[in-house]
Tab-separated table of C-alpha atoms in Angstrom:
chain	number	residue	atom	x	y	z
A	1	MET	CA	-27.892	-10.462	-8.846
A	2	SER	CA	-26.257	-8.312	-6.153
A	3	LEU	CA	-22.483	-8.041	-5.734
A	4	ASN	CA	-22.510	-10.194	-2.580
A	5	ASN	CA	-24.551	-12.866	-4.333
A	6	GLU	CA	-22.165	-12.838	-7.291
A	7	ILE	CA	-19.184	-13.273	-4.962
A	8	GLU	CA	-20.892	-16.140	-3.134
A	9	TYR	CA	-21.825	-17.782	-6.436
A	10	SER	CA	-18.265	-17.512	-7.755
A	11	ARG	CA	-16.926	-19.102	-4.568
A	12	LYS	CA	-19.354	-22.009	-4.835
A	13	LYS	CA	-18.458	-22.475	-8.489
A	14	ARG	CA	-14.739	-22.408	-7.683
A	15	TYR	CA	-14.992	-24.875	-4.776
A	16	PRO	CA	-17.932	-27.201	-5.629
A	17	PHE	CA	-16.782	-30.029	-3.319
A	18	PHE	CA	-15.976	-27.866	-0.312
A	19	PRO	CA	-19.207	-28.686	1.636
A	20	LEU	CA	-18.626	-32.426	1.150
A	21	ILE	CA	-14.967	-32.165	2.239
A	22	LEU	CA	-15.973	-30.120	5.273
A	23	PHE	CA	-18.604	-32.694	6.261
A	24	LEU	CA	-16.201	-35.632	5.920
A	25	THR	CA	-13.464	-33.799	7.841
A	26	THR	CA	-15.855	-32.991	10.687
A	27	TYR	CA	-17.126	-36.591	10.788
A	28	LEU	CA	-13.593	-38.040	10.928
A	29	LEU	CA	-12.557	-35.610	13.676
A	30	VAL	CA	-15.583	-36.579	15.784
A	31	GLN	CA	-14.766	-40.263	15.358
A	32	LEU	CA	-11.132	-39.623	16.222
A	33	TYR	CA	-12.152	-37.716	19.355
A	34	HIS	CA	-14.141	-40.665	20.624
A	35	TYR	CA	-11.384	-43.123	19.664
A	36	ASP	CA	-8.368	-41.375	21.245
A	37	ILE	CA	-8.543	-37.856	22.687
A	38	LYS	CA	-4.731	-37.462	22.760
A	39	LEU	CA	-4.435	-38.398	19.100
A	40	PHE	CA	-7.302	-35.998	18.408
A	41	GLY	CA	-5.402	-33.166	20.132
A	42	LEU	CA	-2.213	-33.883	18.183
A	43	THR	CA	-4.158	-33.952	14.922
A	44	ILE	CA	-5.794	-30.592	15.638
A	45	SER	CA	-2.433	-29.051	16.593
A	46	LEU	CA	-0.810	-30.339	13.409
A	47	ALA	CA	-3.721	-29.130	11.270
A	48	LEU	CA	-3.597	-25.647	12.799
A	49	SER	CA	0.179	-25.470	12.314
A	50	LEU	CA	-0.116	-26.451	8.647
A	51	LEU	CA	-2.957	-23.961	8.190
A	52	GLY	CA	-0.839	-21.199	9.730
A	53	ILE	CA	2.131	-22.011	7.476
A	54	TRP	CA	-0.123	-22.075	4.408
A	55	TYR	CA	-1.703	-18.737	5.330
A	56	PHE	CA	1.712	-17.112	5.916
A	57	VAL	CA	3.097	-18.322	2.566
A	58	ARG	CA	-0.065	-17.264	0.757
A	59	ALA	CA	-0.059	-13.811	2.368
A	60	THR	CA	3.625	-13.344	1.472
A	61	ASN	CA	3.005	-14.250	-2.180
A	62	ILE	CA	-0.042	-12.008	-2.410
A	63	ASN	CA	1.859	-9.103	-0.844
A	64	SER	CA	4.738	-9.567	-3.300
A	65	ARG	CA	2.376	-9.600	-6.292
A	66	TYR	CA	0.504	-6.627	-4.859
A	67	GLN	CA	3.627	-4.481	-4.531
A	68	THR	CA	4.728	-5.320	-8.080
A	69	THR	CA	1.267	-4.516	-9.435
A	70	THR	CA	1.169	-1.243	-7.507
A	71	MET	CA	4.414	0.036	-9.006
A	72	MET	CA	3.331	-1.120	-12.465
A	73	ASN	CA	0.204	1.005	-12.008
A	74	VAL	CA	2.361	3.964	-11.006
A	75	ASP	CA	4.486	3.513	-14.131
A	76	ALA	CA	1.328	3.647	-16.260
A	77	MET	CA	-0.083	6.790	-14.594
A	78	THR	CA	-0.264	10.191	-16.151
A	79	ASP	CA	1.625	13.011	-14.454
A	80	GLN	CA	-1.625	14.403	-13.067
A	81	GLU	CA	-2.599	11.016	-11.603
A	82	PHE	CA	0.855	10.664	-10.072
A	83	HIS	CA	0.540	14.091	-8.464
A	84	GLN	CA	-2.868	13.218	-7.009
A	85	LEU	CA	-1.453	10.006	-5.576
A	86	LEU	CA	1.399	11.904	-3.917
A	87	ILE	CA	-1.035	14.437	-2.477
A	88	SER	CA	-2.911	11.584	-0.792
A	89	LEU	CA	0.329	10.037	0.447
A	90	PHE	CA	1.657	13.247	1.974
A	91	ARG	CA	-1.684	14.138	3.529
A	92	ARG	CA	-1.717	10.702	5.130
A	93	GLN	CA	1.644	11.614	6.672
A	94	GLY	CA	0.142	14.744	8.224
A	95	TYR	CA	1.173	17.301	5.597
A	96	SER	CA	-0.957	20.122	4.273
A	97	VAL	CA	-0.439	19.807	0.515
A	98	ASN	CA	-1.139	22.182	-2.369
A	99	SER	CA	-0.533	21.595	-6.041
A	100	ILE	CA	1.445	24.208	-7.957
A	101	ASN	CA	-0.439	25.198	-11.087
A	102	THR	CA	2.198	26.501	-13.451
A	103	ASN	CA	3.354	25.865	-16.991
A	104	GLU	CA	6.979	26.580	-16.122
A	105	GLN	CA	9.451	23.796	-16.758
A	106	ASN	CA	11.714	22.473	-14.009
A	107	CYS	CA	9.334	23.797	-11.349
A	108	ALA	CA	8.212	22.048	-8.161
A	109	ASP	CA	4.917	20.164	-8.397
A	110	LEU	CA	3.670	20.371	-4.805
A	111	ILE	CA	4.052	22.477	-1.681
A	112	ALA	CA	3.867	20.400	1.511
A	113	ILE	CA	3.703	21.986	4.978
A	114	LYS	CA	3.945	20.149	8.300
A	115	ASN	CA	4.520	21.623	11.760
A	116	GLY	CA	5.338	24.977	10.202
A	117	THR	CA	8.005	23.499	7.904
A	118	LYS	CA	7.536	24.203	4.203
A	119	ALA	CA	8.828	21.764	1.600
A	120	VAL	CA	8.833	21.809	-2.180
A	121	VAL	CA	8.056	18.432	-3.732
A	122	TYR	CA	9.388	17.380	-7.112
A	123	ALA	CA	7.417	14.511	-8.691
A	124	LYS	CA	9.389	12.796	-11.447
A	125	ARG	CA	7.541	9.866	-12.985
A	126	GLN	CA	9.738	8.777	-15.876
A	127	GLN	CA	11.484	5.747	-17.307
A	128	ALA	CA	15.055	7.017	-17.011
A	129	ILE	CA	17.320	7.231	-13.960
A	130	ILE	CA	17.055	10.599	-12.204
A	131	ASP	CA	20.239	12.619	-12.688
A	132	LYS	CA	21.677	15.493	-10.683
A	133	GLN	CA	20.056	18.145	-12.927
A	134	VAL	CA	16.734	17.389	-11.223
A	135	ILE	CA	18.342	18.006	-7.822
A	136	GLN	CA	19.818	21.307	-9.048
A	137	ASP	CA	16.396	22.424	-10.350
A	138	ALA	CA	14.801	21.466	-7.041
A	139	LEU	CA	17.347	23.506	-5.083
A	140	LEU	CA	16.651	26.577	-7.252
A	141	THR	CA	12.920	26.224	-6.638
A	142	LYS	CA	13.582	25.949	-2.900
A	143	LYS	CA	14.916	29.495	-2.939
A	144	THR	CA	12.167	30.965	-5.120
A	145	ARG	CA	9.435	29.328	-3.029
A	146	GLN	CA	11.174	30.235	0.241
A	147	ALA	CA	11.000	26.645	1.436
A	148	THR	CA	13.155	24.993	4.080
A	149	GLN	CA	13.060	21.453	2.670
A	150	VAL	CA	13.219	19.750	-0.706
A	151	ILE	CA	11.663	16.359	-1.469
A	152	VAL	CA	12.155	14.579	-4.781
A	153	VAL	CA	9.874	11.608	-5.493
A	154	THR	CA	10.312	9.280	-8.437
A	155	ASN	CA	9.324	5.858	-9.717
A	156	ASN	CA	12.936	5.157	-10.673
A	157	PRO	CA	16.371	5.115	-9.016
A	158	PHE	CA	18.654	8.124	-8.622
A	159	SER	CA	22.082	8.301	-10.186
A	160	HIS	CA	25.136	8.311	-7.940
A	161	ALA	CA	25.806	11.964	-8.766
A	162	ALA	CA	22.221	12.882	-7.890
A	163	LYS	CA	22.481	11.088	-4.538
A	164	LYS	CA	25.781	12.790	-3.769
A	165	LEU	CA	24.413	16.250	-4.570
A	166	ALA	CA	21.227	15.576	-2.608
A	167	GLN	CA	23.197	14.437	0.445
A	168	ALA	CA	25.377	17.525	0.340
A	169	ASN	CA	22.332	19.815	0.238
A	170	LYS	CA	20.062	17.792	2.559
A	171	VAL	CA	17.529	16.963	-0.148
A	172	ASN	CA	15.118	14.162	0.785
A	173	LEU	CA	15.022	11.485	-1.913
A	174	ILE	CA	12.182	8.997	-2.359
A	175	ASP	CA	13.194	6.474	-5.016
A	176	ARG	CA	11.251	3.529	-6.435
A	177	ASP	CA	11.828	1.215	-3.470
A	178	SER	CA	10.949	3.902	-0.916
A	179	LEU	CA	7.828	4.861	-2.859
A	180	ASP	CA	6.830	1.211	-3.011
A	181	ALA	CA	7.112	0.961	0.787
A	182	LEU	CA	5.075	4.144	1.276
A	183	LEU	CA	2.350	2.901	-1.044
A	184	ASP	CA	2.239	-0.439	0.715
A	185	ALA	CA	1.801	1.225	4.118
A	186	TYR	CA	-0.761	3.662	2.683
A	187	PHE	CA	-2.992	1.000	1.130
A	188	ARG	CA	-2.649	-1.294	4.143
A	189	GLN	CA	-3.861	1.559	6.340
A	190	LYS	CA	-6.759	2.269	3.986
A	191	ARG	CA	-7.824	-1.387	4.018
A	192	SER	CA	-7.594	-1.432	7.820
A	193	TYR	CA	-9.660	1.746	8.033
A	194	ARG	CA	-12.343	0.307	5.724
A	195	PHE	CA	-12.456	-2.863	7.823
A	196	ILE	CA	-12.919	-0.843	11.034
A	197	GLU	CA	-15.669	1.238	9.435
A	198	ARG	CA	-17.481	-1.874	8.199
A	199	ALA	CA	-17.203	-3.520	11.611
A	200	ARG	CA	-18.459	-0.349	13.305
A	201	ALA	CA	-21.406	-0.163	10.891
A	202	PHE	CA	-22.181	-3.820	11.562
A	203	PHE	CA	-22.323	-3.366	15.343
A	204	ILE	CA	-24.370	-0.193	15.026
A	205	ARG	CA	-26.826	-2.049	12.800
A	206	GLN	CA	-27.017	-4.907	15.322
A	207	GLU	CA	-27.737	-2.493	18.183
A	208	THR	CA	-30.429	-0.778	16.130
A	209	GLU	CA	-32.097	-4.066	15.258
A	210	ASN	CA	-32.058	-5.160	18.901
């Protein structure tokens, strides 16, 4: 059984009475149309309004669960997986990104360049709050790598001292909430791109068949 057939079978198994409900709903709407066209119009308007409210609530709940799941996946990543994810994120933002292969501790993980501006990227995926020592290490690497910007990305919050030091030295901080927002925009864009590609393939196939 193909994947599409499995999906269709699971839907039928999950909603076994859907065809019957659809038939009865259509029959009642036709009868209502012939009985009173104004009442028919009000019924359709009310049904569409309720459907829109249901869809909005459902989409909001799914998006909330999706964001939580995404960050849980980030928490469970290895450092290498986290770095690869950040490379994709920064490239999506228009950066040219290279990974720094070094065994040195307290060293930047990525070099990101955009419009001639070079930035060192610190990727800190850990369970503890990020303190100001990370910011100090990032600033030292900025000098050794001759970069003009510093970006620190983490899956956790920054301490007050870290934020204060970063603000004083113009270090860009991406904490858990900011990373969550970036991931959400990234995956939304990927889903939109896949949809466009599928639609384009569909129309090309239709033109070929015709």
